[in-house]
Amino acid sequence: MRRYHRVLRSGAAPALLLLLLLTLVLPFIQTQMQSAREKAADELPLDGGIVDTPGAENDLRIVDLARFAVSEHKNRTNALLEFEKVVKLKQQVVAGMMYYITIQVNEGGAKKMYEAKVWEQPWMDFKKLMEFRPAEGASASA
C-alpha cells in the first residue's frame, strides 16, 4: 500500500490516468473514424465509373467538346448537321476524361438527338471523337 501512495505522490498518477483514458477512448474514436470512412466511400462513385453530370449542359468547355464532336462527325461523313445544344452529360475518368454527350442537332431542318463519346486529355491538348451515333429512344423537343 505504501508503494501505491509513493506512485501517486511522485507525479506518475496523471500519466497513468491519461494512459487509462486513452486506452478506453481510442477504440471508440477508431470505430467512429472507420464508420465515417465507409460512409464516405459509399457515397463516392467508383473510380472509372460513368457518372451523370447534371447541370453541365451549359458549361462552355462541354459545349465546345460537343461542337467538336459534331464537326468531326461532319468531316468524316459529310453529314448536314448543325449543333444546337447539349442535352445531357456523363463522364468517366480514364487516362484523361471520357465524355458521353447527348447532343441536339439540326439535320436538314429536323431536330435530332445524337450521342457522342469524346476522349480528352487536356494536359496533352488532345481530344478525339470515339463514337457518334443516333441517340437510343431520345426524341428532340423544341
PDB file of C-alpha atoms in Angstrom, residues 29-132:
ATOM      1  CA  ILE A  29     -12.572   7.015 -31.857  1.00  0.00           C
ATOM      2  CA  GLN A  30     -11.197   4.416 -34.274  1.00  0.00           C
ATOM      3  CA  THR A  31     -14.647   2.876 -34.692  1.00  0.00           C
ATOM      4  CA  GLN A  32     -16.182   6.274 -35.416  1.00  0.00           C
ATOM      5  CA  MET A  33     -13.475   7.134 -37.960  1.00  0.00           C
ATOM      6  CA  GLN A  34     -13.863   3.781 -39.731  1.00  0.00           C
ATOM      7  CA  SER A  35     -17.620   4.268 -39.866  1.00  0.00           C
ATOM      8  CA  ALA A  36     -17.177   7.755 -41.363  1.00  0.00           C
ATOM      9  CA  ARG A  37     -14.705   6.423 -43.964  1.00  0.00           C
ATOM     10  CA  GLU A  38     -17.096   3.650 -45.006  1.00  0.00           C
ATOM     11  CA  LYS A  39     -19.981   6.095 -45.314  1.00  0.00           C
ATOM     12  CA  ALA A  40     -17.892   8.467 -47.460  1.00  0.00           C
ATOM     13  CA  ALA A  41     -16.750   5.585 -49.673  1.00  0.00           C
ATOM     14  CA  ASP A  42     -20.370   4.501 -50.205  1.00  0.00           C
ATOM     15  CA  GLU A  43     -21.320   7.993 -51.376  1.00  0.00           C
ATOM     16  CA  LEU A  44     -18.476   8.383 -53.899  1.00  0.00           C
ATOM     17  CA  PRO A  45     -18.691   6.912 -57.392  1.00  0.00           C
ATOM     18  CA  LEU A  46     -16.298   4.116 -58.221  1.00  0.00           C
ATOM     19  CA  ASP A  47     -13.068   5.094 -59.921  1.00  0.00           C
ATOM     20  CA  GLY A  48     -13.557   4.642 -63.637  1.00  0.00           C
ATOM     21  CA  GLY A  49     -17.342   4.501 -63.322  1.00  0.00           C
ATOM     22  CA  ILE A  50     -19.575   6.522 -65.627  1.00  0.00           C
ATOM     23  CA  VAL A  51     -21.168   9.366 -63.674  1.00  0.00           C
ATOM     24  CA  ASP A  52     -24.151  11.565 -64.587  1.00  0.00           C
ATOM     25  CA  THR A  53     -23.221  15.236 -64.517  1.00  0.00           C
ATOM     26  CA  PRO A  54     -26.444  17.242 -64.227  1.00  0.00           C
ATOM     27  CA  GLY A  55     -26.189  20.972 -64.728  1.00  0.00           C
ATOM     28  CA  ALA A  56     -23.150  20.780 -67.029  1.00  0.00           C
ATOM     29  CA  GLU A  57     -25.193  21.262 -70.207  1.00  0.00           C
ATOM     30  CA  ASN A  58     -24.280  24.954 -70.410  1.00  0.00           C
ATOM     31  CA  ASP A  59     -20.648  24.599 -69.342  1.00  0.00           C
ATOM     32  CA  LEU A  60     -18.621  26.289 -72.103  1.00  0.00           C
ATOM     33  CA  ARG A  61     -15.977  23.562 -72.119  1.00  0.00           C
ATOM     34  CA  ILE A  62     -18.629  20.877 -72.569  1.00  0.00           C
ATOM     35  CA  VAL A  63     -20.382  22.890 -75.302  1.00  0.00           C
ATOM     36  CA  ASP A  64     -17.010  23.217 -77.068  1.00  0.00           C
ATOM     37  CA  LEU A  65     -16.499  19.440 -76.850  1.00  0.00           C
ATOM     38  CA  ALA A  66     -19.998  18.864 -78.255  1.00  0.00           C
ATOM     39  CA  ARG A  67     -19.340  21.280 -81.129  1.00  0.00           C
ATOM     40  CA  PHE A  68     -16.047  19.469 -81.750  1.00  0.00           C
ATOM     41  CA  ALA A  69     -17.902  16.126 -81.891  1.00  0.00           C
ATOM     42  CA  VAL A  70     -20.457  17.431 -84.415  1.00  0.00           C
ATOM     43  CA  SER A  71     -17.699  18.994 -86.536  1.00  0.00           C
ATOM     44  CA  GLU A  72     -15.615  15.800 -86.532  1.00  0.00           C
ATOM     45  CA  HIS A  73     -18.653  13.703 -87.476  1.00  0.00           C
ATOM     46  CA  LYS A  74     -19.498  16.115 -90.308  1.00  0.00           C
ATOM     47  CA  ASN A  75     -15.919  15.893 -91.618  1.00  0.00           C
ATOM     48  CA  ARG A  76     -15.972  12.082 -91.546  1.00  0.00           C
ATOM     49  CA  THR A  77     -19.406  11.575 -93.109  1.00  0.00           C
ATOM     50  CA  ASN A  78     -20.292  14.787 -94.982  1.00  0.00           C
ATOM     51  CA  ALA A  79     -23.499  14.891 -92.913  1.00  0.00           C
ATOM     52  CA  LEU A  80     -25.513  18.112 -92.845  1.00  0.00           C
ATOM     53  CA  LEU A  81     -25.639  18.632 -89.094  1.00  0.00           C
ATOM     54  CA  GLU A  82     -25.775  21.870 -87.140  1.00  0.00           C
ATOM     55  CA  PHE A  83     -25.083  21.871 -83.417  1.00  0.00           C
ATOM     56  CA  GLU A  84     -27.996  23.177 -81.323  1.00  0.00           C
ATOM     57  CA  LYS A  85     -27.387  22.271 -77.674  1.00  0.00           C
ATOM     58  CA  VAL A  86     -26.048  19.799 -75.148  1.00  0.00           C
ATOM     59  CA  VAL A  87     -28.916  17.850 -73.616  1.00  0.00           C
ATOM     60  CA  LYS A  88     -27.136  15.533 -71.170  1.00  0.00           C
ATOM     61  CA  LEU A  89     -23.631  14.738 -69.988  1.00  0.00           C
ATOM     62  CA  LYS A  90     -21.995  11.739 -68.374  1.00  0.00           C
ATOM     63  CA  GLN A  91     -18.292  11.442 -67.715  1.00  0.00           C
ATOM     64  CA  GLN A  92     -15.764   8.793 -66.829  1.00  0.00           C
ATOM     65  CA  VAL A  93     -12.225   9.056 -65.525  1.00  0.00           C
ATOM     66  CA  VAL A  94      -9.890   7.175 -67.873  1.00  0.00           C
ATOM     67  CA  ALA A  95      -6.397   8.237 -68.972  1.00  0.00           C
ATOM     68  CA  GLY A  96      -7.945  11.692 -69.048  1.00  0.00           C
ATOM     69  CA  MET A  97     -11.730  12.025 -69.286  1.00  0.00           C
ATOM     70  CA  MET A  98     -14.267  10.236 -71.450  1.00  0.00           C
ATOM     71  CA  TYR A  99     -17.350  12.355 -72.055  1.00  0.00           C
ATOM     72  CA  TYR A 100     -20.690  10.852 -73.086  1.00  0.00           C
ATOM     73  CA  ILE A 101     -22.588  13.795 -74.514  1.00  0.00           C
ATOM     74  CA  THR A 102     -26.187  13.727 -75.717  1.00  0.00           C
ATOM     75  CA  ILE A 103     -26.447  16.444 -78.357  1.00  0.00           C
ATOM     76  CA  GLN A 104     -29.422  18.008 -80.107  1.00  0.00           C
ATOM     77  CA  VAL A 105     -28.640  18.881 -83.728  1.00  0.00           C
ATOM     78  CA  ASN A 106     -30.481  20.291 -86.696  1.00  0.00           C
ATOM     79  CA  GLU A 107     -30.320  17.782 -89.537  1.00  0.00           C
ATOM     80  CA  GLY A 108     -31.895  19.078 -92.733  1.00  0.00           C
ATOM     81  CA  GLY A 109     -34.434  21.159 -90.803  1.00  0.00           C
ATOM     82  CA  ALA A 110     -35.321  18.376 -88.339  1.00  0.00           C
ATOM     83  CA  LYS A 111     -34.205  18.306 -84.716  1.00  0.00           C
ATOM     84  CA  LYS A 112     -32.432  15.040 -83.926  1.00  0.00           C
ATOM     85  CA  MET A 113     -30.570  13.624 -80.953  1.00  0.00           C
ATOM     86  CA  TYR A 114     -27.137  12.056 -81.120  1.00  0.00           C
ATOM     87  CA  GLU A 115     -24.800  10.555 -78.569  1.00  0.00           C
ATOM     88  CA  ALA A 116     -21.125  11.432 -78.826  1.00  0.00           C
ATOM     89  CA  LYS A 117     -18.272   9.818 -76.957  1.00  0.00           C
ATOM     90  CA  VAL A 118     -15.272  12.166 -76.719  1.00  0.00           C
ATOM     91  CA  TRP A 119     -11.955  11.297 -75.094  1.00  0.00           C
ATOM     92  CA  GLU A 120      -9.962  14.248 -73.765  1.00  0.00           C
ATOM     93  CA  GLN A 121      -6.526  14.658 -72.208  1.00  0.00           C
ATOM     94  CA  PRO A 122      -6.348  18.415 -71.592  1.00  0.00           C
ATOM     95  CA  TRP A 123      -2.749  18.378 -70.328  1.00  0.00           C
ATOM     96  CA  MET A 124      -1.716  16.921 -73.726  1.00  0.00           C
ATOM     97  CA  ASP A 125      -4.025  19.241 -75.697  1.00  0.00           C
ATOM     98  CA  PHE A 126      -5.635  16.055 -77.031  1.00  0.00           C
ATOM     99  CA  LYS A 127      -9.245  15.208 -77.835  1.00  0.00           C
ATOM    100  CA  LYS A 128     -10.683  12.510 -80.049  1.00  0.00           C
ATOM    101  CA  LEU A 129     -14.192  11.619 -81.173  1.00  0.00           C
ATOM    102  CA  MET A 130     -14.550   7.944 -80.317  1.00  0.00           C
ATOM    103  CA  GLU A 131     -18.185   7.450 -81.308  1.00  0.00           C
ATOM    104  CA  PHE A 132     -21.083   9.430 -82.766  1.00  0.00           C
TER     105      PHE A 132
END
